[in-house]
Structure formats: structure tokens, C-alpha cells
Amino acid sequence: MAKTDIKYLTTNRVEVRQKKYCRFKKMGIKYIDYKDPEFLKKFLNEQGKLLPRRITGNSMKFQRKVAQAVKKARQMAILPFVTDLLK
Amino acid sequence: MNSYELMVIFTPVLSTEEYNAAIKNLKKFITDNEGEIVGENVWGLKSFAYPIDKKTTGLYYVLEYSAPATFNAKLLVQMSRDESIMRQMINALDKHAVAYNNRKRNGGSAAKQHSVTEKEEA
């Protein structure tokens, strides 16, 4: 039985991934405040590093604003440069 | 007259009177050089995310002001001379930032931790 001959009873529905969207465009947020660590933590991983755009789903313009805000927060010791178990 | 936002970290050694005196002195310096103060936000003692010159806490202070473009250089020199200031940062504010700060200051529903239309998404 060749591999391709396997028949499934039900159609094998590949789990449809929910379309990513840029939360800033959708919610109309225009300014990302570097003084608000809780909000910025959504864009950091456990080690405090910035998440890439393909994970956060941000548009290029707002990913850059998030990166700038995180770097300012790190400079003013609001966010750590590197840590473990940030969340 | 551009609008700027200054964030200053004072050494935790300062007592509250010295802290208030330092703040008043900063504000006086701004108003003397034809800048005007839009708003301030006294955070007080907060712990750092990482130690800065062997200290783990500091007195934070955020001040929003508008001043001519040439003013910031003088402010930086003044602040670097003052050894009670550990770290400072001046940010230029665009119109969205100014609108955001006004909304936050006038209690634009403080519950919303971010901007006006931020809805807590799923």
C-alpha cells in the first residue's frame, strides 16, 4: 500500500491558523509609552529579549516604535537588558 | 517651542526634602530659560531592573515641558554637573505623544493602561 493510498474517513482538516494582525493599527494606538513596563512585556520573551515581528504580528512601523520604547525603558532601568523568567 | 519629556533618576540617598528641592530647582531652571512646564509625574522611590553604580533603587521623576530647541543643551550641561542625578533622558514628543500624555493626565479612564482605544484583546 503506497503511502499516498491511505484514506481517511473524515477530510484531514489542517488546523486553520488565525490571521495575525497589527494590534496598533486595529486599536488605533498611535504612541507607545516607554514608561509602561506591563504593556511592553507583551513584546519580550522570558529572557527580556524583543520578540520578532513574525511572532508579535506587528506592522514594521509599530515594531520599530516598540523596539525604541523598549530600548528607552531598558536605558532607564524600567526593563532589564537580560534576565530569566521575566514574566 | 517643541515639547519634550524629561525623566530623571536621583540617587536614593536623597531625603524627601532634598528630592523636592532638586525637583523645584529643575523646574526653576526650565522656567528661567523661557521654557514652560506642561505636567509632572513624581514616581518617587522605585527599584531598578538592574543595579546602577551599585544601587538597586532610585528616585524617579518625569517632567513634561515645552521649550525652544536650543534649551536642551543647557539643561543637559546643568544636569550632568549635578551629582545627585544618576541618569537622565530627554525625549522629544510628537503630537501623538503629547495627546497621549494629556489624555493620561486628564484621567482618560485611568483603567485603560494604554491609549484611548486600547481594548484588552482576547
mmCIF file of C-alpha atoms in Angstrom:
data_model
loop_
_atom_site.group_PDB
_atom_site.id
_atom_site.type_symbol
_atom_site.label_atom_id
_atom_site.label_comp_id
_atom_site.label_asym_id
_atom_site.label_seq_id
_atom_site.Cartn_x
_atom_site.Cartn_y
_atom_site.Cartn_z
ATOM 1 C CA MET A 1 0.000 0.000 0.000
ATOM 2 C CA ALA A 2 1.737 3.086 -1.187
ATOM 3 C CA LYS A 3 1.884 5.843 1.375
ATOM 4 C CA THR A 4 -0.442 8.043 -0.649
ATOM 5 C CA ASP A 5 -3.163 5.384 -0.659
ATOM 6 C CA ILE A 6 -4.074 5.998 2.984
ATOM 7 C CA LYS A 7 -7.713 7.060 3.047
ATOM 8 C CA TYR A 8 -9.142 8.928 5.985
ATOM 9 C CA LEU A 9 -12.806 8.657 6.881
ATOM 10 C CA THR A 10 -13.092 12.365 7.518
ATOM 11 C CA THR A 11 -11.187 15.004 5.497
ATOM 12 C CA ASN A 12 -7.900 15.789 7.282
ATOM 13 C CA ARG A 13 -8.641 19.461 8.197
ATOM 14 C CA VAL A 14 -5.308 21.241 8.768
ATOM 15 C CA GLU A 15 -5.826 23.495 11.826
ATOM 16 C CA VAL A 16 -6.538 26.904 10.245
ATOM 17 C CA ARG A 17 -4.250 29.487 11.953
ATOM 18 C CA GLN A 18 -5.973 32.715 12.964
ATOM 19 C CA LYS A 19 -4.780 35.532 10.714
ATOM 20 C CA LYS A 20 -2.269 37.709 12.591
ATOM 21 C CA TYR A 21 -2.990 41.447 12.762
ATOM 22 C CA CYS A 22 -1.159 44.508 13.935
ATOM 23 C CA ARG A 23 -2.796 45.392 17.240
ATOM 24 C CA PHE A 24 -1.721 49.023 16.967
ATOM 25 C CA LYS A 25 -3.434 49.587 13.637
ATOM 26 C CA LYS A 26 -6.511 47.686 14.743
ATOM 27 C CA MET A 27 -6.893 49.553 18.037
ATOM 28 C CA GLY A 28 -5.752 52.897 16.708
ATOM 29 C CA ILE A 29 -2.887 53.236 19.188
ATOM 30 C CA LYS A 30 -0.534 55.915 17.957
ATOM 31 C CA TYR A 31 2.020 56.298 20.750
ATOM 32 C CA ILE A 32 3.825 53.558 22.665
ATOM 33 C CA ASP A 33 4.810 54.766 26.112
ATOM 34 C CA TYR A 34 8.228 53.611 27.321
ATOM 35 C CA LYS A 35 7.190 54.200 30.931
ATOM 36 C CA ASP A 36 4.646 51.350 30.916
ATOM 37 C CA PRO A 37 6.550 48.079 31.510
ATOM 38 C CA GLU A 38 3.468 45.858 31.709
ATOM 39 C CA PHE A 39 2.448 46.691 28.173
ATOM 40 C CA LEU A 40 5.978 46.384 26.787
ATOM 41 C CA LYS A 41 6.438 42.962 28.391
ATOM 42 C CA LYS A 42 3.961 41.572 25.872
ATOM 43 C CA PHE A 43 6.661 42.073 23.248
ATOM 44 C CA LEU A 44 9.506 40.495 25.227
ATOM 45 C CA ASN A 45 10.323 36.834 25.746
ATOM 46 C CA GLU A 46 11.272 35.279 29.076
ATOM 47 C CA GLN A 47 14.863 36.486 28.802
ATOM 48 C CA GLY A 48 13.723 40.049 28.188
ATOM 49 C CA LYS A 49 14.669 39.966 24.525
ATOM 50 C CA LEU A 50 12.487 41.593 21.850
ATOM 51 C CA LEU A 51 10.156 39.182 20.040
ATOM 52 C CA PRO A 52 10.449 39.156 16.240
ATOM 53 C CA ARG A 53 7.752 40.604 14.051
ATOM 54 C CA ARG A 54 6.591 37.221 12.797
ATOM 55 C CA ILE A 55 5.629 36.325 16.375
ATOM 56 C CA THR A 56 4.141 39.622 17.521
ATOM 57 C CA GLY A 57 2.398 40.210 14.192
ATOM 58 C CA ASN A 58 3.157 43.938 14.371
ATOM 59 C CA SER A 59 3.494 46.059 11.270
ATOM 60 C CA MET A 60 7.004 47.339 10.549
ATOM 61 C CA LYS A 61 6.220 50.882 11.658
ATOM 62 C CA PHE A 62 4.956 49.861 15.088
ATOM 63 C CA GLN A 63 7.533 47.124 15.612
ATOM 64 C CA ARG A 64 10.166 49.859 15.301
ATOM 65 C CA LYS A 65 8.269 52.068 17.784
ATOM 66 C CA VAL A 66 8.020 49.148 20.211
ATOM 67 C CA ALA A 67 11.748 48.464 19.831
ATOM 68 C CA GLN A 68 12.570 52.134 20.505
ATOM 69 C CA ALA A 69 10.295 52.210 23.550
ATOM 70 C CA VAL A 70 11.817 49.007 24.960
ATOM 71 C CA LYS A 71 15.339 50.341 24.480
ATOM 72 C CA LYS A 72 14.424 53.578 26.260
ATOM 73 C CA ALA A 73 12.848 51.605 29.101
ATOM 74 C CA ARG A 74 15.984 49.489 29.382
ATOM 75 C CA GLN A 75 18.133 52.599 29.487
ATOM 76 C CA MET A 76 16.097 53.995 32.379
ATOM 77 C CA ALA A 77 16.192 50.671 34.270
ATOM 78 C CA ILE A 78 12.454 50.136 33.904
ATOM 79 C CA LEU A 79 13.043 46.955 31.927
ATOM 80 C CA PRO A 80 16.068 44.675 32.327
ATOM 81 C CA PHE A 81 18.546 44.135 29.494
ATOM 82 C CA VAL A 82 18.746 40.441 30.163
ATOM 83 C CA THR A 83 17.021 38.333 32.785
ATOM 84 C CA ASP A 84 15.495 34.944 33.297
ATOM 85 C CA LEU A 85 11.808 34.286 33.890
ATOM 86 C CA LEU A 86 10.851 37.876 33.212
ATOM 87 C CA LYS A 87 7.084 37.179 33.228
ATOM 88 C CA MET B 1 8.621 75.716 21.158
ATOM 89 C CA ASN B 2 8.912 71.946 20.946
ATOM 90 C CA SER B 3 7.546 69.675 23.622
ATOM 91 C CA TYR B 4 9.911 67.416 25.480
ATOM 92 C CA GLU B 5 9.707 64.849 28.228
ATOM 93 C CA LEU B 6 12.462 64.567 30.807
ATOM 94 C CA MET B 7 12.923 61.514 33.005
ATOM 95 C CA VAL B 8 15.445 61.814 35.829
ATOM 96 C CA ILE B 9 16.744 59.249 38.312
ATOM 97 C CA PHE B 10 18.084 60.700 41.560
ATOM 98 C CA THR B 11 20.282 58.770 43.980
ATOM 99 C CA PRO B 12 18.161 57.093 46.695
ATOM 100 C CA VAL B 13 20.401 58.734 49.311
ATOM 101 C CA LEU B 14 18.395 61.956 48.943
ATOM 102 C CA SER B 15 15.850 62.599 51.688
ATOM 103 C CA THR B 16 12.381 63.708 50.621
ATOM 104 C CA GLU B 17 13.159 67.385 51.258
ATOM 105 C CA GLU B 18 16.306 67.211 49.124
ATOM 106 C CA TYR B 19 14.317 65.351 46.489
ATOM 107 C CA ASN B 20 11.646 68.055 46.416
ATOM 108 C CA ALA B 21 14.305 70.757 46.460
ATOM 109 C CA ALA B 22 16.050 69.145 43.488
ATOM 110 C CA ILE B 23 12.737 68.964 41.622
ATOM 111 C CA LYS B 24 11.931 72.599 42.374
ATOM 112 C CA ASN B 25 15.410 73.602 41.241
ATOM 113 C CA LEU B 26 14.935 71.698 37.963
ATOM 114 C CA LYS B 27 11.602 73.375 37.328
ATOM 115 C CA LYS B 28 13.014 76.795 38.157
ATOM 116 C CA PHE B 29 15.835 76.234 35.693
ATOM 117 C CA ILE B 30 13.305 75.465 32.975
ATOM 118 C CA THR B 31 11.025 78.415 33.656
ATOM 119 C CA ASP B 32 14.012 80.757 33.898
ATOM 120 C CA ASN B 33 15.089 79.908 30.351
ATOM 121 C CA GLU B 34 11.656 80.704 28.842
ATOM 122 C CA GLY B 35 10.516 77.073 28.919
ATOM 123 C CA GLU B 36 7.122 76.268 30.365
ATOM 124 C CA ILE B 37 6.123 73.198 32.305
ATOM 125 C CA VAL B 38 3.188 71.203 30.969
ATOM 126 C CA GLY B 39 2.975 68.475 33.576
ATOM 127 C CA GLU B 40 4.948 66.386 36.010
ATOM 128 C CA ASN B 41 4.768 62.921 37.465
ATOM 129 C CA VAL B 42 6.555 62.200 40.725
ATOM 130 C CA TRP B 43 7.236 58.446 40.844
ATOM 131 C CA GLY B 44 9.456 58.597 43.946
ATOM 132 C CA LEU B 45 11.447 55.585 45.116
ATOM 133 C CA LYS B 46 11.363 52.687 42.684
ATOM 134 C CA SER B 47 13.590 49.645 42.360
ATOM 135 C CA PHE B 48 15.732 49.232 39.244
ATOM 136 C CA ALA B 49 15.556 46.297 36.837
ATOM 137 C CA TYR B 50 19.362 46.061 37.152
ATOM 138 C CA PRO B 51 21.808 47.727 39.576
ATOM 139 C CA ILE B 52 23.139 51.139 38.521
ATOM 140 C CA ASP B 53 26.510 52.023 40.141
ATOM 141 C CA LYS B 54 25.923 49.513 42.910
ATOM 142 C CA LYS B 55 22.480 50.900 43.817
ATOM 143 C CA THR B 56 19.279 48.930 43.322
ATOM 144 C CA THR B 57 16.715 51.682 43.899
ATOM 145 C CA GLY B 58 16.353 55.279 42.763
ATOM 146 C CA LEU B 59 14.066 58.285 42.933
ATOM 147 C CA TYR B 60 12.311 58.657 39.608
ATOM 148 C CA TYR B 61 10.839 61.906 38.328
ATOM 149 C CA VAL B 62 9.119 62.580 34.992
ATOM 150 C CA LEU B 63 8.555 66.107 33.719
ATOM 151 C CA GLU B 64 6.858 67.234 30.529
ATOM 152 C CA TYR B 65 7.731 70.714 29.308
ATOM 153 C CA SER B 66 7.913 72.752 26.143
ATOM 154 C CA ALA B 67 10.984 74.835 25.389
ATOM 155 C CA PRO B 68 12.898 76.327 22.469
ATOM 156 C CA ALA B 69 15.145 73.897 20.644
ATOM 157 C CA THR B 70 18.351 75.461 21.979
ATOM 158 C CA PHE B 71 17.365 74.926 25.590
ATOM 159 C CA ASN B 72 18.055 71.219 25.996
ATOM 160 C CA ALA B 73 21.804 71.560 25.602
ATOM 161 C CA LYS B 74 21.915 73.918 28.584
ATOM 162 C CA LEU B 75 19.704 71.578 30.579
ATOM 163 C CA LEU B 76 21.987 68.613 29.869
ATOM 164 C CA VAL B 77 25.061 70.519 30.997
ATOM 165 C CA GLN B 78 23.251 71.627 34.146
ATOM 166 C CA MET B 79 22.149 68.095 34.963
ATOM 167 C CA SER B 80 25.491 66.435 34.282
ATOM 168 C CA ARG B 81 27.086 68.874 36.712
ATOM 169 C CA ASP B 82 24.590 67.883 39.400
ATOM 170 C CA GLU B 83 25.945 64.717 41.006
ATOM 171 C CA SER B 84 22.677 63.797 42.737
ATOM 172 C CA ILE B 85 21.290 62.838 39.313
ATOM 173 C CA MET B 86 22.291 59.298 38.359
ATOM 174 C CA ARG B 87 20.706 59.135 34.961
ATOM 175 C CA GLN B 88 18.544 61.361 32.805
ATOM 176 C CA MET B 89 16.788 61.087 29.474
ATOM 177 C CA ILE B 90 15.141 63.779 27.362
ATOM 178 C CA ASN B 91 12.664 62.695 24.696
ATOM 179 C CA ALA B 92 11.126 64.843 22.020
ATOM 180 C CA LEU B 93 7.376 64.359 21.930
ATOM 181 C CA ASP B 94 5.400 64.250 18.688
ATOM 182 C CA LYS B 95 1.753 65.192 18.573
ATOM 183 C CA HIS B 96 0.575 61.679 19.333
ATOM 184 C CA ALA B 97 2.759 61.555 22.414
ATOM 185 C CA VAL B 98 1.515 64.927 23.618
ATOM 186 C CA ALA B 99 -2.085 63.823 23.056
ATOM 187 C CA TYR B 100 -1.377 60.590 24.937
ATOM 188 C CA ASN B 101 0.110 62.450 27.894
ATOM 189 C CA ASN B 102 -2.804 64.872 28.025
ATOM 190 C CA ARG B 103 -5.271 62.013 27.968
ATOM 191 C CA LYS B 104 -3.435 60.274 30.733
ATOM 192 C CA ARG B 105 -3.176 63.416 32.818
ATOM 193 C CA ASN B 106 -6.826 64.350 32.432
ATOM 194 C CA GLY B 107 -7.818 60.912 33.635
ATOM 195 C CA GLY B 108 -8.754 59.492 30.241
ATOM 196 C CA SER B 109 -10.202 56.468 32.072
ATOM 197 C CA ALA B 110 -7.118 55.541 34.034
ATOM 198 C CA ALA B 111 -8.231 51.913 33.999
ATOM 199 C CA LYS B 112 -7.122 51.648 30.407
ATOM 200 C CA GLN B 113 -3.423 51.127 30.893
ATOM 201 C CA HIS B 114 -2.620 52.214 27.428
ATOM 202 C CA SER B 115 -4.081 54.622 24.953
ATOM 203 C CA VAL B 116 -7.647 55.681 24.351
ATOM 204 C CA THR B 117 -8.882 52.850 22.176
ATOM 205 C CA GLU B 118 -6.844 50.063 23.745
ATOM 206 C CA LYS B 119 -9.330 47.276 24.363
ATOM 207 C CA GLU B 120 -7.989 44.272 26.283
ATOM 208 C CA GLU B 121 -7.842 41.849 23.354
ATOM 209 C CA ALA B 122 -8.521 38.139 23.736
#
